[in-house]
Amino acid sequence: MTPRQLAFRFFFSRKGFLNLTSSFGVVGLALGVASLVVAMAVVSGFVSTLRNSVIDVSGDIVVYRHGLLDIDAPPADEILDGLVPKPFKSAPFLMIEGLIAHKGKVSGVLLEGLGESAFKGVLDYQSRVVEGKLDLSGDEDGAVPAAVGKTLAEEYGLKIGDIFRIVIPDSKTDQGDSLRPRLGKFKVVAKLELGRFDYNRRYVMAPIEGVQAFSQSEGKASGFRLRLQDSEQAQKIAFVINRDVGGSFWARSWVDANRNLFEAAQLEKLIIFVILLLIVIAGAFNVASGLYIHVLKRYPDISLLKAMGYTNRQVVKVFALQGFFVGVLGCLLGLLLGLGFCAAFVVIQDVFQLLPADIYTIDKVQVELNLLDLLMVFIVSLLICVFSTLAPALRAARLVAAEGLRYE
């Protein structure tokens, strides 16, 4: 009988390794693996949620100019010809800062003017609409149609059809050092869920023509936003633009604009993995202690095997394989539990607010099960379990056959 067959027989026999004591070790190992799976899925989902919210509302790359640029100047396609892989899409935008004034309350907002080209494959605002309709055409009652972040709407009690005002300094006043406020009327046509608390609380979007007229910047834009075929190449392409275009233009990718946030998230993922790995290690040593007891119970059998010609290496293999079987069982059970916990997490966060938006910048995360993360959790956990069972397996090989057979 080969060591593999013997290990399998020992594992499932009446005095086998799979008993109550070792079952606790398997459960501990499975819980550790499940914790790792859930943690990796939630952190990966957190990063993906942030990534999508950034790209949907700002594009892959933002190209600015020091000072406003003329919309009638050479379009982005000509400026970036040969620098950005085609096909890519671009759209001009005009961004200004102001104060929203409504019902006696005032706070700072970012007012962005966008043209129709922005909604044709550059930015994805349609999927972000939670109430109303994203129709920025027309100018009813002297008010510019606008879409606002949902948190801003909640704080000011804004409903679809409500009129609110934004105040900016009059940049063309002729009154010396004094600044006259310039007041603009806007009408709420849609509420947006932008995926981040800071966006939802400060963002107002309107047609670029309306923002140009309001800010007395007719025919001007702050820059243009780009959407690439591959968003992961944005950082490299932004570097090429900054190197080769130069002049008054400079580019910033979605990665560069949120570098600290994404680096912090990746660091948190690594720290969480290391901490939760301790649970797996504890479960693995419980398995090892169970195997050690199993070795002592099998002393007569080990002696008999040695008397029949089994070498120390073969004895080690028999008991190491039993540890391997338990490791595979615990890791597979842990993966299944982890998948179940992930599904439960999705339901729970819909019922309870697990993430305070003012702290984590987002109030809901998607759970992303990355195959590479699952493989890493499975392999690392299995290796820890196998290495922890080598000590009792080596102990079995060192047992003296004569001592085990003396009283048989």
mmCIF file of N, CA and C in Angstrom, residues 8-126:
data_model
loop_
_atom_site.group_PDB
_atom_site.id
_atom_site.type_symbol
_atom_site.label_atom_id
_atom_site.label_comp_id
_atom_site.label_asym_id
_atom_site.label_seq_id
_atom_site.Cartn_x
_atom_site.Cartn_y
_atom_site.Cartn_z
ATOM 1 N N PHE A 8 -4.812 8.221 3.246
ATOM 2 C CA PHE A 8 -6.248 8.367 3.023
ATOM 3 C C PHE A 8 -7.025 7.412 3.925
ATOM 4 N N ARG A 9 -6.499 6.200 4.102
ATOM 5 C CA ARG A 9 -7.173 5.208 4.946
ATOM 6 C C ARG A 9 -7.122 5.630 6.412
ATOM 7 N N PHE A 10 -5.981 6.100 6.879
ATOM 8 C CA PHE A 10 -5.856 6.592 8.254
ATOM 9 C C PHE A 10 -6.793 7.777 8.509
ATOM 10 N N PHE A 11 -6.936 8.599 7.489
ATOM 11 C CA PHE A 11 -7.711 9.839 7.638
ATOM 12 C C PHE A 11 -9.180 9.543 7.929
ATOM 13 N N PHE A 12 -9.745 8.523 7.284
ATOM 14 C CA PHE A 12 -11.170 8.254 7.421
ATOM 15 C C PHE A 12 -11.487 7.023 8.274
ATOM 16 N N SER A 13 -10.487 6.417 8.876
ATOM 17 C CA SER A 13 -10.749 5.234 9.705
ATOM 18 C C SER A 13 -11.375 5.631 11.038
ATOM 19 N N ARG A 14 -11.789 4.639 11.838
ATOM 20 C CA ARG A 14 -12.470 4.896 13.116
ATOM 21 C C ARG A 14 -11.575 5.673 14.067
ATOM 22 N N LYS A 15 -10.294 5.386 14.045
ATOM 23 C CA LYS A 15 -9.338 6.125 14.882
ATOM 24 C C LYS A 15 -8.634 7.220 14.075
ATOM 25 N N GLY A 16 -9.276 7.610 12.991
ATOM 26 C CA GLY A 16 -8.629 8.530 12.063
ATOM 27 C C GLY A 16 -8.448 9.937 12.597
ATOM 28 N N PHE A 17 -7.774 10.713 11.772
ATOM 29 C CA PHE A 17 -7.443 12.086 12.138
ATOM 30 C C PHE A 17 -8.687 12.972 12.174
ATOM 31 N N LEU A 18 -9.682 12.640 11.353
ATOM 32 C CA LEU A 18 -10.876 13.477 11.261
ATOM 33 C C LEU A 18 -11.816 13.174 12.424
ATOM 34 N N ASN A 19 -11.443 13.619 13.626
ATOM 35 C CA ASN A 19 -12.270 13.419 14.811
ATOM 36 C C ASN A 19 -12.674 14.767 15.378
ATOM 37 N N LEU A 20 -13.280 14.747 16.572
ATOM 38 C CA LEU A 20 -13.800 15.981 17.167
ATOM 39 C C LEU A 20 -12.695 16.999 17.418
ATOM 40 N N THR A 21 -11.550 16.519 17.925
ATOM 41 C CA THR A 21 -10.456 17.445 18.247
ATOM 42 C C THR A 21 -9.948 18.156 17.000
ATOM 43 N N SER A 22 -9.668 17.367 15.967
ATOM 44 C CA SER A 22 -9.142 17.977 14.748
ATOM 45 C C SER A 22 -10.202 18.801 14.022
ATOM 46 N N SER A 23 -11.487 18.461 14.246
ATOM 47 C CA SER A 23 -12.557 19.231 13.602
ATOM 48 C C SER A 23 -12.542 20.684 14.051
ATOM 49 N N PHE A 24 -12.220 20.921 15.330
ATOM 50 C CA PHE A 24 -12.111 22.298 15.814
ATOM 51 C C PHE A 24 -10.995 23.039 15.074
ATOM 52 N N GLY A 25 -9.903 22.325 14.823
ATOM 53 C CA GLY A 25 -8.810 22.933 14.061
ATOM 54 C C GLY A 25 -9.235 23.276 12.645
ATOM 55 N N VAL A 26 -10.003 22.376 12.016
ATOM 56 C CA VAL A 26 -10.500 22.623 10.660
ATOM 57 C C VAL A 26 -11.419 23.837 10.643
ATOM 58 N N VAL A 27 -12.321 23.922 11.633
ATOM 59 C CA VAL A 27 -13.254 25.056 11.713
ATOM 60 C C VAL A 27 -12.488 26.362 11.920
ATOM 61 N N GLY A 28 -11.479 26.330 12.810
ATOM 62 C CA GLY A 28 -10.666 27.529 13.033
ATOM 63 C C GLY A 28 -9.944 27.965 11.777
ATOM 64 N N LEU A 29 -9.389 26.985 11.058
ATOM 65 C CA LEU A 29 -8.710 27.288 9.799
ATOM 66 C C LEU A 29 -9.692 27.859 8.781
ATOM 67 N N ALA A 30 -10.879 27.261 8.697
ATOM 68 C CA ALA A 30 -11.893 27.723 7.743
ATOM 69 C C ALA A 30 -12.342 29.147 8.055
ATOM 70 N N LEU A 31 -12.519 29.459 9.336
ATOM 71 C CA LEU A 31 -12.927 30.818 9.715
ATOM 72 C C LEU A 31 -11.839 31.834 9.371
ATOM 73 N N GLY A 32 -10.583 31.444 9.570
ATOM 74 C CA GLY A 32 -9.486 32.336 9.202
ATOM 75 C C GLY A 32 -9.453 32.608 7.712
ATOM 76 N N VAL A 33 -9.614 31.551 6.912
ATOM 77 C CA VAL A 33 -9.632 31.707 5.455
ATOM 78 C C VAL A 33 -10.830 32.548 5.019
ATOM 79 N N ALA A 34 -11.997 32.290 5.631
ATOM 80 C CA ALA A 34 -13.199 33.063 5.296
ATOM 81 C C ALA A 34 -13.005 34.543 5.607
ATOM 82 N N SER A 35 -12.368 34.835 6.738
ATOM 83 C CA SER A 35 -12.100 36.234 7.100
ATOM 84 C C SER A 35 -11.207 36.908 6.069
ATOM 85 N N LEU A 36 -10.193 36.169 5.617
ATOM 86 C CA LEU A 36 -9.300 36.717 4.592
ATOM 87 C C LEU A 36 -10.046 36.978 3.288
ATOM 88 N N VAL A 37 -10.896 36.044 2.883
ATOM 89 C CA VAL A 37 -11.655 36.199 1.637
ATOM 90 C C VAL A 37 -12.538 37.438 1.702
ATOM 91 N N VAL A 38 -13.279 37.586 2.808
ATOM 92 C CA VAL A 38 -14.178 38.738 2.953
ATOM 93 C C VAL A 38 -13.382 40.042 2.963
ATOM 94 N N ALA A 39 -12.292 40.069 3.716
ATOM 95 C CA ALA A 39 -11.485 41.295 3.810
ATOM 96 C C ALA A 39 -10.926 41.693 2.446
ATOM 97 N N MET A 40 -10.374 40.726 1.709
ATOM 98 C CA MET A 40 -9.817 41.035 0.396
ATOM 99 C C MET A 40 -10.906 41.501 -0.576
ATOM 100 N N ALA A 41 -12.085 40.859 -0.509
ATOM 101 C CA ALA A 41 -13.180 41.224 -1.412
ATOM 102 C C ALA A 41 -13.703 42.622 -1.113
ATOM 103 N N VAL A 42 -13.828 42.953 0.175
ATOM 104 C CA VAL A 42 -14.362 44.264 0.556
ATOM 105 C C VAL A 42 -13.369 45.375 0.216
ATOM 106 N N VAL A 43 -12.082 45.162 0.514
ATOM 107 C CA VAL A 43 -11.084 46.197 0.214
ATOM 108 C C VAL A 43 -10.936 46.371 -1.300
ATOM 109 N N SER A 44 -10.940 45.271 -2.052
ATOM 110 C CA SER A 44 -10.873 45.374 -3.518
ATOM 111 C C SER A 44 -12.098 46.097 -4.060
ATOM 112 N N GLY A 45 -13.266 45.797 -3.483
ATOM 113 C CA GLY A 45 -14.485 46.499 -3.889
ATOM 114 C C GLY A 45 -14.436 47.974 -3.548
ATOM 115 N N PHE A 46 -13.852 48.290 -2.389
ATOM 116 C CA PHE A 46 -13.700 49.684 -1.969
ATOM 117 C C PHE A 46 -12.853 50.457 -2.980
ATOM 118 N N VAL A 47 -11.732 49.859 -3.398
ATOM 119 C CA VAL A 47 -10.849 50.504 -4.374
ATOM 120 C C VAL A 47 -11.561 50.653 -5.720
ATOM 121 N N SER A 48 -12.290 49.615 -6.152
ATOM 122 C CA SER A 48 -13.005 49.676 -7.432
ATOM 123 C C SER A 48 -14.107 50.723 -7.407
ATOM 124 N N THR A 49 -14.814 50.831 -6.265
ATOM 125 C CA THR A 49 -15.866 51.839 -6.139
ATOM 126 C C THR A 49 -15.282 53.239 -6.263
ATOM 127 N N LEU A 50 -14.163 53.468 -5.580
ATOM 128 C CA LEU A 50 -13.491 54.768 -5.685
ATOM 129 C C LEU A 50 -13.042 55.033 -7.123
ATOM 130 N N ARG A 51 -12.449 54.019 -7.736
ATOM 131 C CA ARG A 51 -11.945 54.164 -9.106
ATOM 132 C C ARG A 51 -13.073 54.530 -10.060
ATOM 133 N N ASN A 52 -14.182 53.803 -9.982
ATOM 134 C CA ASN A 52 -15.299 54.059 -10.892
ATOM 135 C C ASN A 52 -15.907 55.437 -10.670
ATOM 136 N N SER A 53 -16.034 55.832 -9.395
ATOM 137 C CA SER A 53 -16.628 57.139 -9.107
ATOM 138 C C SER A 53 -15.753 58.267 -9.639
ATOM 139 N N VAL A 54 -14.438 58.090 -9.577
ATOM 140 C CA VAL A 54 -13.519 59.119 -10.082
ATOM 141 C C VAL A 54 -13.577 59.195 -11.603
ATOM 142 N N ILE A 55 -13.489 58.038 -12.268
ATOM 143 C CA ILE A 55 -13.449 58.023 -13.733
ATOM 144 C C ILE A 55 -14.781 58.462 -14.327
ATOM 145 N N ASP A 56 -15.894 58.062 -13.721
ATOM 146 C CA ASP A 56 -17.206 58.420 -14.258
ATOM 147 C C ASP A 56 -17.427 59.922 -14.293
ATOM 148 N N VAL A 57 -16.921 60.636 -13.288
ATOM 149 C CA VAL A 57 -17.222 62.074 -13.194
ATOM 150 C C VAL A 57 -16.071 62.969 -13.639
ATOM 151 N N SER A 58 -14.865 62.415 -13.803
ATOM 152 C CA SER A 58 -13.750 63.275 -14.212
ATOM 153 C C SER A 58 -13.018 62.778 -15.451
ATOM 154 N N GLY A 59 -13.317 61.558 -15.900
ATOM 155 C CA GLY A 59 -12.620 61.008 -17.051
ATOM 156 C C GLY A 59 -11.298 60.369 -16.655
ATOM 157 N N ASP A 60 -10.598 59.823 -17.643
ATOM 158 C CA ASP A 60 -9.308 59.175 -17.381
ATOM 159 C C ASP A 60 -8.187 60.196 -17.192
ATOM 160 N N ILE A 61 -8.223 61.246 -17.988
ATOM 161 C CA ILE A 61 -7.201 62.300 -17.918
ATOM 162 C C ILE A 61 -7.890 63.657 -18.039
ATOM 163 N N VAL A 62 -7.436 64.603 -17.240
ATOM 164 C CA VAL A 62 -7.899 65.986 -17.355
ATOM 165 C C VAL A 62 -6.724 66.821 -17.847
ATOM 166 N N VAL A 63 -6.929 67.521 -18.957
ATOM 167 C CA VAL A 63 -5.900 68.405 -19.514
ATOM 168 C C VAL A 63 -6.304 69.843 -19.219
ATOM 169 N N TYR A 64 -5.482 70.535 -18.448
ATOM 170 C CA TYR A 64 -5.754 71.917 -18.061
ATOM 171 C C TYR A 64 -4.862 72.859 -18.863
ATOM 172 N N ARG A 65 -5.233 74.124 -18.745
ATOM 173 C CA ARG A 65 -4.363 75.168 -19.263
ATOM 174 C C ARG A 65 -4.257 76.251 -18.205
ATOM 175 N N HIS A 66 -3.086 76.854 -18.074
ATOM 176 C CA HIS A 66 -2.913 77.964 -17.140
ATOM 177 C C HIS A 66 -3.684 79.160 -17.701
ATOM 178 N N GLY A 67 -4.834 79.421 -17.093
ATOM 179 C CA GLY A 67 -5.739 80.399 -17.673
ATOM 180 C C GLY A 67 -6.735 79.684 -18.563
ATOM 181 N N LEU A 68 -7.803 80.348 -18.915
ATOM 182 C CA LEU A 68 -8.852 79.729 -19.721
ATOM 183 C C LEU A 68 -8.403 79.600 -21.170
ATOM 184 N N LEU A 69 -8.920 78.587 -21.847
ATOM 185 C CA LEU A 69 -8.605 78.396 -23.258
ATOM 186 C C LEU A 69 -9.847 78.653 -24.095
ATOM 187 N N ASP A 70 -9.641 78.985 -25.354
ATOM 188 C CA ASP A 70 -10.750 79.223 -26.270
ATOM 189 C C ASP A 70 -11.280 77.886 -26.770
ATOM 190 N N ILE A 71 -12.595 77.726 -26.682
ATOM 191 C CA ILE A 71 -13.199 76.484 -27.187
ATOM 192 C C ILE A 71 -12.997 76.370 -28.691
ATOM 193 N N ASP A 72 -12.915 77.528 -29.378
ATOM 194 C CA ASP A 72 -12.734 77.512 -30.832
ATOM 195 C C ASP A 72 -11.288 77.260 -31.244
ATOM 196 N N ALA A 73 -10.377 77.150 -30.254
ATOM 197 C CA ALA A 73 -8.972 76.866 -30.559
ATOM 198 C C ALA A 73 -8.861 75.431 -31.077
ATOM 199 N N PRO A 74 -7.666 74.996 -31.530
ATOM 200 C CA PRO A 74 -7.517 73.609 -32.012
ATOM 201 C C PRO A 74 -8.053 72.607 -31.000
ATOM 202 N N PRO A 75 -8.885 71.676 -31.441
ATOM 203 C CA PRO A 75 -9.478 70.716 -30.507
ATOM 204 C C PRO A 75 -8.442 69.762 -29.928
ATOM 205 N N ALA A 76 -8.881 69.012 -28.919
ATOM 206 C CA ALA A 76 -7.976 68.083 -28.236
ATOM 207 C C ALA A 76 -7.386 67.066 -29.197
ATOM 208 N N ASP A 77 -8.166 66.646 -30.210
ATOM 209 C CA ASP A 77 -7.681 65.640 -31.153
ATOM 210 C C ASP A 77 -6.419 66.120 -31.868
ATOM 211 N N GLU A 78 -6.356 67.424 -32.183
ATOM 212 C CA GLU A 78 -5.191 67.957 -32.886
ATOM 213 C C GLU A 78 -4.015 68.154 -31.932
ATOM 214 N N ILE A 79 -4.302 68.663 -30.727
ATOM 215 C CA ILE A 79 -3.240 68.931 -29.757
ATOM 216 C C ILE A 79 -2.546 67.636 -29.338
ATOM 217 N N LEU A 80 -3.341 66.574 -29.169
ATOM 218 C CA LEU A 80 -2.812 65.318 -28.632
ATOM 219 C C LEU A 80 -2.545 64.278 -29.712
ATOM 220 N N ASP A 81 -2.580 64.696 -30.965
ATOM 221 C CA ASP A 81 -2.368 63.757 -32.065
ATOM 222 C C ASP A 81 -0.998 63.082 -31.941
ATOM 223 N N GLY A 82 -1.001 61.768 -31.941
ATOM 224 C CA GLY A 82 0.229 60.999 -31.835
ATOM 225 C C GLY A 82 0.683 60.727 -30.419
ATOM 226 N N LEU A 83 0.065 61.399 -29.438
ATOM 227 C CA LEU A 83 0.455 61.195 -28.043
ATOM 228 C C LEU A 83 -0.483 60.245 -27.315
ATOM 229 N N VAL A 84 -1.748 60.278 -27.690
ATOM 230 C CA VAL A 84 -2.758 59.452 -27.031
ATOM 231 C C VAL A 84 -3.223 58.384 -28.007
ATOM 232 N N PRO A 85 -3.177 57.103 -27.620
ATOM 233 C CA PRO A 85 -3.639 56.030 -28.516
ATOM 234 C C PRO A 85 -5.097 56.240 -28.919
ATOM 235 N N LYS A 86 -5.355 56.074 -30.208
ATOM 236 C CA LYS A 86 -6.723 56.222 -30.698
ATOM 237 C C LYS A 86 -7.418 54.869 -30.702
ATOM 238 N N PRO A 87 -8.766 54.866 -30.579
ATOM 239 C CA PRO A 87 -9.621 56.043 -30.443
ATOM 240 C C PRO A 87 -9.707 56.524 -28.994
ATOM 241 N N PHE A 88 -9.836 57.835 -28.822
ATOM 242 C CA PHE A 88 -10.128 58.409 -27.518
ATOM 243 C C PHE A 88 -11.168 59.505 -27.713
ATOM 244 N N LYS A 89 -11.836 59.862 -26.658
ATOM 245 C CA LYS A 89 -12.883 60.878 -26.731
ATOM 246 C C LYS A 89 -12.537 62.015 -25.780
ATOM 247 N N SER A 90 -12.941 63.227 -26.155
ATOM 248 C CA SER A 90 -12.635 64.396 -25.336
ATOM 249 C C SER A 90 -13.847 65.305 -25.249
ATOM 250 N N ALA A 91 -13.876 66.109 -24.196
ATOM 251 C CA ALA A 91 -14.967 67.067 -24.001
ATOM 252 C C ALA A 91 -14.451 68.250 -23.197
ATOM 253 N N PRO A 92 -14.754 69.502 -23.630
ATOM 254 C CA PRO A 92 -14.333 70.671 -22.854
ATOM 255 C C PRO A 92 -15.182 70.824 -21.599
ATOM 256 N N PHE A 93 -14.618 71.486 -20.603
ATOM 257 C CA PHE A 93 -15.369 71.778 -19.380
ATOM 258 C C PHE A 93 -14.931 73.126 -18.834
ATOM 259 N N LEU A 94 -15.811 73.744 -18.060
ATOM 260 C CA LEU A 94 -15.507 75.006 -17.388
ATOM 261 C C LEU A 94 -15.853 74.836 -15.919
ATOM 262 N N MET A 95 -14.854 74.966 -15.064
ATOM 263 C CA MET A 95 -15.040 74.756 -13.625
ATOM 264 C C MET A 95 -14.813 76.070 -12.887
ATOM 265 N N ILE A 96 -15.779 76.443 -12.037
ATOM 266 C CA ILE A 96 -15.623 77.629 -11.199
ATOM 267 C C ILE A 96 -16.090 77.301 -9.783
ATOM 268 N N GLU A 97 -15.564 78.032 -8.830
ATOM 269 C CA GLU A 97 -15.970 77.880 -7.438
ATOM 270 C C GLU A 97 -16.926 79.001 -7.066
ATOM 271 N N GLY A 98 -17.880 78.672 -6.226
ATOM 272 C CA GLY A 98 -18.847 79.670 -5.795
ATOM 273 C C GLY A 98 -19.492 79.280 -4.485
ATOM 274 N N LEU A 99 -20.518 80.019 -4.123
ATOM 275 C CA LEU A 99 -21.286 79.757 -2.908
ATOM 276 C C LEU A 99 -22.731 79.502 -3.286
ATOM 277 N N ILE A 100 -23.303 78.432 -2.754
ATOM 278 C CA ILE A 100 -24.725 78.206 -2.929
ATOM 279 C C ILE A 100 -25.462 78.912 -1.800
ATOM 280 N N ALA A 101 -26.514 79.628 -2.147
ATOM 281 C CA ALA A 101 -27.319 80.356 -1.162
ATOM 282 C C ALA A 101 -28.769 79.916 -1.327
ATOM 283 N N HIS A 102 -29.321 79.318 -0.257
ATOM 284 C CA HIS A 102 -30.694 78.813 -0.343
ATOM 285 C C HIS A 102 -31.277 78.692 1.058
ATOM 286 N N LYS A 103 -32.425 79.294 1.259
ATOM 287 C CA LYS A 103 -33.147 79.225 2.530
ATOM 288 C C LYS A 103 -32.275 79.649 3.716
ATOM 289 N N GLY A 104 -31.505 80.699 3.520
ATOM 290 C CA GLY A 104 -30.700 81.241 4.607
ATOM 291 C C GLY A 104 -29.426 80.484 4.900
ATOM 292 N N LYS A 105 -29.101 79.487 4.095
ATOM 293 C CA LYS A 105 -27.879 78.709 4.292
ATOM 294 C C LYS A 105 -26.906 78.978 3.147
ATOM 295 N N VAL A 106 -25.618 78.940 3.471
ATOM 296 C CA VAL A 106 -24.577 79.215 2.483
ATOM 297 C C VAL A 106 -23.434 78.212 2.667
ATOM 298 N N SER A 107 -22.901 77.700 1.557
ATOM 299 C CA SER A 107 -21.708 76.846 1.615
ATOM 300 C C SER A 107 -21.034 76.849 0.254
ATOM 301 N N GLY A 108 -19.775 76.400 0.212
ATOM 302 C CA GLY A 108 -19.017 76.393 -1.028
ATOM 303 C C GLY A 108 -19.402 75.239 -1.938
ATOM 304 N N VAL A 109 -19.403 75.510 -3.242
ATOM 305 C CA VAL A 109 -19.712 74.473 -4.232
ATOM 306 C C VAL A 109 -18.748 74.592 -5.408
ATOM 307 N N LEU A 110 -18.648 73.500 -6.163
ATOM 308 C CA LEU A 110 -17.940 73.499 -7.439
ATOM 309 C C LEU A 110 -18.984 73.445 -8.542
ATOM 310 N N LEU A 111 -18.983 74.448 -9.389
ATOM 311 C CA LEU A 111 -19.925 74.511 -10.504
ATOM 312 C C LEU A 111 -19.176 74.153 -11.781
ATOM 313 N N GLU A 112 -19.614 73.078 -12.430
ATOM 314 C CA GLU A 112 -18.946 72.628 -13.655
ATOM 315 C C GLU A 112 -19.899 72.726 -14.828
ATOM 316 N N GLY A 113 -19.417 73.362 -15.884
ATOM 317 C CA GLY A 113 -20.177 73.432 -17.119
ATOM 318 C C GLY A 113 -19.686 72.388 -18.106
ATOM 319 N N LEU A 114 -20.622 71.596 -18.635
ATOM 320 C CA LEU A 114 -20.284 70.534 -19.582
ATOM 321 C C LEU A 114 -21.149 70.650 -20.824
ATOM 322 N N GLY A 115 -20.564 70.333 -21.971
ATOM 323 C CA GLY A 115 -21.314 70.313 -23.215
ATOM 324 C C GLY A 115 -21.857 68.931 -23.516
ATOM 325 N N GLU A 116 -22.588 68.827 -24.612
ATOM 326 C CA GLU A 116 -23.199 67.544 -24.977
ATOM 327 C C GLU A 116 -22.150 66.472 -25.251
ATOM 328 N N SER A 117 -20.980 66.873 -25.722
ATOM 329 C CA SER A 117 -19.937 65.888 -26.046
ATOM 330 C C SER A 117 -19.470 65.124 -24.812
ATOM 331 N N ALA A 118 -19.633 65.732 -23.621
ATOM 332 C CA ALA A 118 -19.197 65.066 -22.386
ATOM 333 C C ALA A 118 -20.015 63.819 -22.099
ATOM 334 N N PHE A 119 -21.249 63.786 -22.589
ATOM 335 C CA PHE A 119 -22.139 62.661 -22.300
ATOM 336 C C PHE A 119 -22.122 61.608 -23.405
ATOM 337 N N LYS A 120 -21.234 61.779 -24.368
ATOM 338 C CA LYS A 120 -21.133 60.828 -25.475
ATOM 339 C C LYS A 120 -19.866 59.988 -25.337
ATOM 340 N N GLY A 121 -19.798 59.255 -24.234
ATOM 341 C CA GLY A 121 -18.701 58.318 -24.036
ATOM 342 C C GLY A 121 -17.528 58.833 -23.244
ATOM 343 N N VAL A 122 -17.562 60.114 -22.802
ATOM 344 C CA VAL A 122 -16.457 60.647 -22.006
ATOM 345 C C VAL A 122 -16.743 60.476 -20.523
ATOM 346 N N LEU A 123 -17.879 60.962 -20.078
ATOM 347 C CA LEU A 123 -18.288 60.849 -18.680
ATOM 348 C C LEU A 123 -19.574 60.041 -18.595
ATOM 349 N N ASP A 124 -19.780 59.403 -17.458
ATOM 350 C CA ASP A 124 -20.968 58.556 -17.281
ATOM 351 C C ASP A 124 -21.819 59.102 -16.140
ATOM 352 N N TYR A 125 -22.624 60.107 -16.469
ATOM 353 C CA TYR A 125 -23.511 60.683 -15.461
ATOM 354 C C TYR A 125 -24.891 60.032 -15.473
ATOM 355 N N GLN A 126 -25.273 59.450 -16.594
ATOM 356 C CA GLN A 126 -26.612 58.855 -16.673
ATOM 357 C C GLN A 126 -26.807 57.782 -15.613
#
